[in-house]
Amino acid sequence: MVSGSERVTILNEDAVRRTLSRMAREIVEVNEGTERLILLGIQRRGKELAERIREEIQKSEGVAVAHGSLDITLYRDDLATVGPRPVIGESRLPLSGIDEHAVVIVDDVLYTGRTVRAAMNELMDWGRPSRMHLCVLVDRGGRELPIQPDVVGRKVQVQEHQRVDVLVPELDGRLAVELVTTSPEAA
Amino acid sequence: MSPAASSLGKDLVGLEDLDAGQIRSILDTAEPFKEISERKIKKVPVLRGKTIVNLFMEPSTRTRISFEFAEKRLSADTVNIAASGSSVQKGETLVDTARNLEAMKIDMVVIRHWASGAAGFLADRIPSNVINAGDGSHEHPTQALLDLLTIRDHTGRIEGLKVCIVGDILHSRVARSNIFGLLKLGAEVGVCGPRTLLPAGIGELGVTVFRRVEEAIEWADVLNVLRLQLERMKGGYVPTLREYNRVYGISTRRLEAASGETLVLHPGPMNRGVEIDSDVADGPHSVILKQVTNGVAVRMAILYLLAGGAPEQAEAAKQEGVG
Amino acid sequence: MARAMLIRGGRVIDPSHDVDDVLDVLVVEGKVARVGRGIEAPEGAEVVEAGGLVVAPGFIDVHVHLREPGGEHKETIASGARAAAAGGFTAVCAMPNTDPVIDSPATVGFVRSVGQEAEAARVYPVGALSVGQKGERLTEIGELVEAGAVGVTDDGNPVMNSGLMRLALEYAHAFDIPVADHCEDLGLSGGGVMNEGLVASRLGLKGKPNASEDVHTIRDLLLAELTDGRIHLQHVSTWAGVDAIRRAKSRGIRVTAEATPHHLLLTEEAVGNYRTDAKMNPPLRTARDRDAVREGFLDGTLDVLATDHAPHHYDEKEQAFDDAPFGIVGLETALGLVHTHFVVSGEMDLRTMIERMSTAPARAFNLAGGSLGEGVVADVTVFDPNEEWEVDPGSFLSRSRNTPFTGDRLVGRPWMTIVEGRIVWQRES
């Protein structure tokens, strides 16, 4: 971590679990059930969150909904300018495809909206979903594109020099949402 | 922040210039690109707006088509320049060709040329990315990379593997790139072919030379069987094609005489009944068509890794947060 | 005729008279009049103060390509003669592989007269051995000699027909000129662009094996022995070649042989990443070969230093390695390179260097000079053995810049070049 940064927990493990559980119910609600529902997690943390939401839906509804993962690297709008090329993650869609399905895009943090734009473009190349929803654990504001989430875990006000980290056990060893403040010199 | 792949620099001229980390990075990057070719819409917008010139000063069907597929699946605009009818054929020098390409503001050049060193020559003289699609008898890095990927797909590793390249090593850019790549990834490399077609001092590159193909097959986990250019017979390097097949041809009988399951690669196009028998090419040992499929993925990976990214922008990319 | 000249207070080294002392050299009517201490300058004589400088019999390069006629964009006889003078050479032998080939009395006369008009280093024509350098039948060697040719050679086109080579060696007997040969068996080297070996294998370039030079060298030595002819072997590059020449000399075969600065100093590694300024023929070879060439140069097996000055236009070298022509320029770097890497390094004394660059070449081609003896033509090279300089091809008087030594720091630099008692070049102070 950058020296001079300070971390404050916004949601601890239990709080994240409760939030995900609520988000799972909301997803079922806005889609009026689990019929033709697909949960697509954006690589990398969105994918882990989507997996947890899927477990919650299975608990409450008794249905294992179709799921997959999406890597949006190749659809980024800044590829022409970024330096070392990002490693491309796996995109895996259900065998059924996404045509005539209700696709829920799951990501950890919604910020500029550019990732979601990329994800939507990519899905359009994959097929024609009957509808798309956007589900994020944290909405930190700061949108640069006209994109709004349908299901939100928590809205967070973020100042300059602050960042929201979503931590998942598979990648970070724990489940939490933290607000990181970096001192201007360190940033 | 996304983890970053190893930078390749501006160009891909040869595997001799890369380290093991960079080679692995290309192979790893090729994996997700395999899947794109399975999609209904086989196209992603990575190279949208980029212009790529495929400068093929020597006839090639397979490599050019593979590059073209890779470029188009990444949404690049491509222009093909072939030897016949081009100004190079009319006496234009490579320097002038380079300057003209530069003046047309292109982004990348894929070059196939009869002269060893031509790709590096071009790369040193234009700001665009240059990818070597085979220069003389020097290197053919994308072919070697797709060979490495195919081998890794089937054996799960390269390190410690015994790979023997069979045939005309002397004139083969595929052989050179394979030798450099395999050695860097920790494979043991053998070569086998008529002494007339082995380069001087080949042993000093760190490869084992096999006199007889039977010994090579016995030793190897993987055989990479090179095409015998028919001109070689006219050059007197081998007496006849029939004799070449009798002495060095890869046949089912020879494979069965050796223990284990030897993997057989061939960069194509094959001379069936010369360097490889049909029952081998079409049989269970062969992964020749997998190589062709992997060729597109490897070339997509290289285009992706080379395009755009300039080292001075690396810092900016690191600062970029969650989108 | 030029006025008298007194070169005063230089270190005069004349291997032919075993002289190495601080002396004055008096030149009268284009000839050395006296060498001694405290010589008074005659009335009206030009006085050259040479304190701290070396005064030597003029250097002679017996192997240069001046490209005229036919290749004037690379070099002309005049530009080559000026480049030679600027390199400290008072004479050069121009190879006949021009377009047209120098194979007739008229063309020999052309080279000779254009060379004289240049008023720089002397230009001695070397005639072709065979008509058109086609390797089929002998030129009119007697007439070529009469017109001014100092030797014959098919340099550039090795004489593949051993029978023709025998005839040339026998026929040249009457004129007491050397027959020079570029030793290369084309059947073994055909298509090669560099040394056959690991570097060529790595780069995917076709190689010329040592054997392609050696079989030809040994053939020529055997033919010289058979005919009692005078063979001059050009640019020796292999260990076996040096070895064969050494043994031939000890058997009494009449052979002289060249070492070039590049074969003395560089190996195939200089080709590096397809560097066309390291493409020459014979090619740069391995360290073993280079070391043998050095040894031969030191012990006198290779008795003549020659540059094989081979100018090429910049865009001819700016090509793929296969397509670029062979050769490098050598006239304006030779003295600095040999002095730095043999004399300064302590491997060779100055006297031996001057022997290899002046006395021996004069002897090999029966040329005037090579000595500061009284009555000898006053061709004098004056150089500064202490001046440090950097090779900058931009300052060459040659029309071409193709050298692998660009940027090298050298010690020892030409200061003044005197031909027949006249200053033809001097360093601008």
mmCIF file of C-alpha atoms in Angstrom, chain C residues 63-244:
data_model
loop_
_atom_site.group_PDB
_atom_site.id
_atom_site.type_symbol
_atom_site.label_atom_id
_atom_site.label_comp_id
_atom_site.label_asym_id
_atom_site.label_seq_id
_atom_site.Cartn_x
_atom_site.Cartn_y
_atom_site.Cartn_z
ATOM 1 C CA HIS C 63 45.065 -2.823 -52.836
ATOM 2 C CA VAL C 64 42.489 -0.088 -53.413
ATOM 3 C CA HIS C 65 39.330 0.227 -55.474
ATOM 4 C CA LEU C 66 38.983 3.703 -56.950
ATOM 5 C CA ARG C 67 35.777 2.844 -58.867
ATOM 6 C CA GLU C 68 36.556 5.023 -61.870
ATOM 7 C CA PRO C 69 35.529 4.395 -64.595
ATOM 8 C CA GLY C 70 31.946 3.358 -63.988
ATOM 9 C CA GLY C 71 31.438 3.889 -60.274
ATOM 10 C CA GLU C 72 32.171 7.575 -59.878
ATOM 11 C CA HIS C 73 29.330 8.008 -57.377
ATOM 12 C CA LYS C 74 31.364 5.876 -54.965
ATOM 13 C CA GLU C 75 34.847 7.240 -55.695
ATOM 14 C CA THR C 76 36.888 8.743 -58.490
ATOM 15 C CA ILE C 77 40.552 8.256 -59.186
ATOM 16 C CA ALA C 78 41.123 11.841 -58.032
ATOM 17 C CA SER C 79 39.056 11.588 -54.836
ATOM 18 C CA GLY C 80 40.678 8.261 -54.055
ATOM 19 C CA ALA C 81 44.160 9.688 -54.626
ATOM 20 C CA ARG C 82 43.356 12.599 -52.293
ATOM 21 C CA ALA C 83 41.901 10.246 -49.672
ATOM 22 C CA ALA C 84 45.091 8.200 -49.944
ATOM 23 C CA ALA C 85 47.245 11.285 -49.400
ATOM 24 C CA ALA C 86 45.123 12.265 -46.411
ATOM 25 C CA GLY C 87 45.695 8.791 -45.010
ATOM 26 C CA GLY C 88 49.452 9.189 -45.290
ATOM 27 C CA PHE C 89 49.785 7.122 -48.472
ATOM 28 C CA THR C 90 52.044 8.399 -51.220
ATOM 29 C CA ALA C 91 50.980 5.684 -53.655
ATOM 30 C CA VAL C 92 48.146 3.265 -54.252
ATOM 31 C CA CYS C 93 47.579 0.363 -56.614
ATOM 32 C CA ALA C 94 44.170 0.628 -58.259
ATOM 33 C CA MET C 95 42.359 -2.643 -58.863
ATOM 34 C CA PRO C 96 41.038 -3.259 -62.373
ATOM 35 C CA ASN C 97 37.484 -4.369 -61.524
ATOM 36 C CA THR C 98 35.865 -1.197 -62.819
ATOM 37 C CA ASP C 99 33.332 -0.752 -65.587
ATOM 38 C CA PRO C 100 34.825 -1.179 -68.111
ATOM 39 C CA VAL C 101 37.458 -3.503 -66.701
ATOM 40 C CA ILE C 102 41.074 -2.263 -66.904
ATOM 41 C CA ASP C 103 42.198 -4.939 -69.342
ATOM 42 C CA SER C 104 43.704 -2.966 -72.228
ATOM 43 C CA PRO C 105 46.664 -0.597 -72.651
ATOM 44 C CA ALA C 106 44.197 2.242 -73.254
ATOM 45 C CA THR C 107 42.326 1.756 -69.992
ATOM 46 C CA VAL C 108 45.564 1.281 -68.064
ATOM 47 C CA GLY C 109 46.777 4.542 -69.567
ATOM 48 C CA PHE C 110 43.524 6.246 -68.598
ATOM 49 C CA VAL C 111 43.900 5.297 -64.935
ATOM 50 C CA ARG C 112 47.507 6.342 -64.967
ATOM 51 C CA SER C 113 46.962 9.752 -66.544
ATOM 52 C CA VAL C 114 43.880 10.636 -64.485
ATOM 53 C CA GLY C 115 45.877 9.605 -61.433
ATOM 54 C CA GLN C 116 48.700 11.940 -62.388
ATOM 55 C CA GLU C 117 46.315 14.841 -62.920
ATOM 56 C CA ALA C 118 44.997 14.435 -59.392
ATOM 57 C CA GLU C 119 48.372 15.609 -58.040
ATOM 58 C CA ALA C 120 47.853 13.652 -54.871
ATOM 59 C CA ALA C 121 49.091 10.143 -54.113
ATOM 60 C CA ARG C 122 50.543 8.255 -57.054
ATOM 61 C CA VAL C 123 48.040 5.932 -58.685
ATOM 62 C CA TYR C 124 49.492 2.752 -60.125
ATOM 63 C CA PRO C 125 47.138 0.777 -62.320
ATOM 64 C CA VAL C 126 46.908 -2.961 -61.826
ATOM 65 C CA GLY C 127 45.700 -4.641 -64.982
ATOM 66 C CA ALA C 128 43.204 -7.433 -65.332
ATOM 67 C CA LEU C 129 44.601 -10.937 -65.529
ATOM 68 C CA SER C 130 41.950 -12.146 -67.944
ATOM 69 C CA VAL C 131 40.029 -10.284 -70.622
ATOM 70 C CA GLY C 132 36.992 -8.693 -68.977
ATOM 71 C CA GLN C 133 38.000 -10.496 -65.797
ATOM 72 C CA LYS C 134 35.976 -13.361 -67.187
ATOM 73 C CA GLY C 135 38.541 -15.975 -66.295
ATOM 74 C CA GLU C 136 38.784 -17.245 -69.870
ATOM 75 C CA ARG C 137 41.933 -15.951 -71.566
ATOM 76 C CA LEU C 138 44.906 -13.829 -70.596
ATOM 77 C CA THR C 139 45.072 -10.104 -71.236
ATOM 78 C CA GLU C 140 47.978 -8.624 -73.214
ATOM 79 C CA ILE C 141 50.044 -8.528 -70.079
ATOM 80 C CA GLY C 142 53.174 -7.236 -71.805
ATOM 81 C CA GLU C 143 51.343 -4.293 -73.263
ATOM 82 C CA LEU C 144 49.585 -3.561 -69.994
ATOM 83 C CA VAL C 145 52.936 -3.390 -68.254
ATOM 84 C CA GLU C 146 54.276 -1.142 -70.950
ATOM 85 C CA ALA C 147 51.264 1.159 -70.451
ATOM 86 C CA GLY C 148 52.007 1.357 -66.750
ATOM 87 C CA ALA C 149 50.414 -1.629 -65.046
ATOM 88 C CA VAL C 150 52.429 -2.777 -62.033
ATOM 89 C CA GLY C 151 50.765 -6.157 -61.708
ATOM 90 C CA VAL C 152 47.800 -8.178 -62.883
ATOM 91 C CA THR C 153 44.827 -9.548 -61.003
ATOM 92 C CA ASP C 154 41.226 -10.582 -61.443
ATOM 93 C CA ASP C 155 40.480 -9.267 -57.928
ATOM 94 C CA GLY C 156 36.771 -9.348 -57.336
ATOM 95 C CA ASN C 157 36.431 -12.334 -59.653
ATOM 96 C CA PRO C 158 38.590 -15.135 -58.275
ATOM 97 C CA VAL C 159 40.454 -17.074 -60.938
ATOM 98 C CA MET C 160 38.571 -20.334 -60.733
ATOM 99 C CA ASN C 161 40.377 -21.963 -63.630
ATOM 100 C CA SER C 162 43.632 -23.324 -62.219
ATOM 101 C CA GLY C 163 45.038 -23.766 -65.701
ATOM 102 C CA LEU C 164 44.563 -20.074 -66.451
ATOM 103 C CA MET C 165 46.225 -19.159 -63.175
ATOM 104 C CA ARG C 166 49.191 -21.293 -64.101
ATOM 105 C CA LEU C 167 49.464 -19.560 -67.466
ATOM 106 C CA ALA C 168 49.311 -16.121 -65.858
ATOM 107 C CA LEU C 169 52.069 -16.950 -63.394
ATOM 108 C CA GLU C 170 54.245 -18.330 -66.180
ATOM 109 C CA TYR C 171 53.533 -15.555 -68.652
ATOM 110 C CA ALA C 172 54.084 -12.752 -66.126
ATOM 111 C CA HIS C 173 57.594 -14.080 -65.553
ATOM 112 C CA ALA C 174 58.985 -12.124 -68.461
ATOM 113 C CA PHE C 175 57.825 -8.818 -66.953
ATOM 114 C CA ASP C 176 58.753 -9.564 -63.348
ATOM 115 C CA ILE C 177 55.391 -8.397 -62.021
ATOM 116 C CA PRO C 178 53.352 -10.073 -59.323
ATOM 117 C CA VAL C 179 50.119 -11.863 -60.090
ATOM 118 C CA ALA C 180 47.677 -10.888 -57.348
ATOM 119 C CA ASP C 181 44.776 -13.127 -56.431
ATOM 120 C CA HIS C 182 41.639 -12.877 -54.368
ATOM 121 C CA CYS C 183 41.469 -16.396 -53.001
ATOM 122 C CA GLU C 184 37.969 -17.736 -53.002
ATOM 123 C CA ASP C 185 36.581 -20.964 -54.369
ATOM 124 C CA LEU C 186 33.178 -19.863 -55.566
ATOM 125 C CA GLY C 187 31.803 -23.363 -55.509
ATOM 126 C CA LEU C 188 32.352 -23.409 -51.763
ATOM 127 C CA SER C 189 31.467 -19.814 -51.008
ATOM 128 C CA GLY C 190 28.711 -19.144 -53.537
ATOM 129 C CA GLY C 191 25.904 -17.055 -52.126
ATOM 130 C CA GLY C 192 27.732 -16.513 -48.851
ATOM 131 C CA VAL C 193 27.539 -13.037 -47.323
ATOM 132 C CA MET C 194 29.604 -13.470 -44.151
ATOM 133 C CA ASN C 195 31.789 -15.992 -42.382
ATOM 134 C CA GLU C 196 30.279 -19.434 -42.063
ATOM 135 C CA GLY C 197 29.895 -20.065 -38.350
ATOM 136 C CA LEU C 198 27.814 -19.479 -35.299
ATOM 137 C CA VAL C 199 26.970 -15.845 -36.018
ATOM 138 C CA ALA C 200 25.781 -16.649 -39.535
ATOM 139 C CA SER C 201 23.783 -19.576 -38.198
ATOM 140 C CA ARG C 202 22.143 -17.354 -35.620
ATOM 141 C CA LEU C 203 21.323 -14.608 -38.108
ATOM 142 C CA GLY C 204 20.184 -16.974 -40.844
ATOM 143 C CA LEU C 205 22.781 -15.693 -43.297
ATOM 144 C CA LYS C 206 24.641 -17.852 -45.787
ATOM 145 C CA GLY C 207 28.259 -18.303 -44.843
ATOM 146 C CA LYS C 208 31.545 -18.562 -46.676
ATOM 147 C CA PRO C 209 33.602 -21.264 -44.985
ATOM 148 C CA ASN C 210 37.328 -20.821 -44.335
ATOM 149 C CA ALA C 211 37.894 -23.691 -46.698
ATOM 150 C CA SER C 212 36.579 -21.631 -49.615
ATOM 151 C CA GLU C 213 39.585 -19.334 -49.163
ATOM 152 C CA ASP C 214 42.068 -21.983 -48.079
ATOM 153 C CA VAL C 215 41.754 -24.366 -51.009
ATOM 154 C CA HIS C 216 42.345 -21.437 -53.338
ATOM 155 C CA THR C 217 45.281 -20.091 -51.312
ATOM 156 C CA ILE C 218 46.955 -23.452 -51.241
ATOM 157 C CA ARG C 219 46.299 -23.957 -54.956
ATOM 158 C CA ASP C 220 47.923 -20.621 -55.752
ATOM 159 C CA LEU C 221 50.950 -21.470 -53.637
ATOM 160 C CA LEU C 222 51.337 -24.793 -55.412
ATOM 161 C CA LEU C 223 51.051 -23.087 -58.802
ATOM 162 C CA ALA C 224 53.632 -20.483 -57.797
ATOM 163 C CA GLU C 225 55.921 -23.301 -56.808
ATOM 164 C CA LEU C 226 55.252 -25.107 -60.066
ATOM 165 C CA THR C 227 55.913 -22.024 -62.205
ATOM 166 C CA ASP C 228 58.425 -20.199 -60.002
ATOM 167 C CA GLY C 229 55.984 -17.322 -60.406
ATOM 168 C CA ARG C 230 55.462 -14.322 -58.157
ATOM 169 C CA ILE C 231 52.149 -14.678 -56.393
ATOM 170 C CA HIS C 232 50.684 -11.893 -54.303
ATOM 171 C CA LEU C 233 47.859 -13.122 -52.076
ATOM 172 C CA GLN C 234 45.340 -10.467 -51.218
ATOM 173 C CA HIS C 235 43.589 -9.904 -47.877
ATOM 174 C CA VAL C 236 44.412 -13.157 -46.109
ATOM 175 C CA SER C 237 41.707 -13.883 -43.518
ATOM 176 C CA THR C 238 42.091 -17.467 -42.296
ATOM 177 C CA TRP C 239 44.407 -19.237 -39.883
ATOM 178 C CA ALA C 240 45.069 -22.036 -42.346
ATOM 179 C CA GLY C 241 45.913 -19.504 -45.048
ATOM 180 C CA VAL C 242 48.496 -17.826 -42.834
ATOM 181 C CA ASP C 243 49.889 -21.209 -41.946
ATOM 182 C CA ALA C 244 50.153 -22.283 -45.590
#
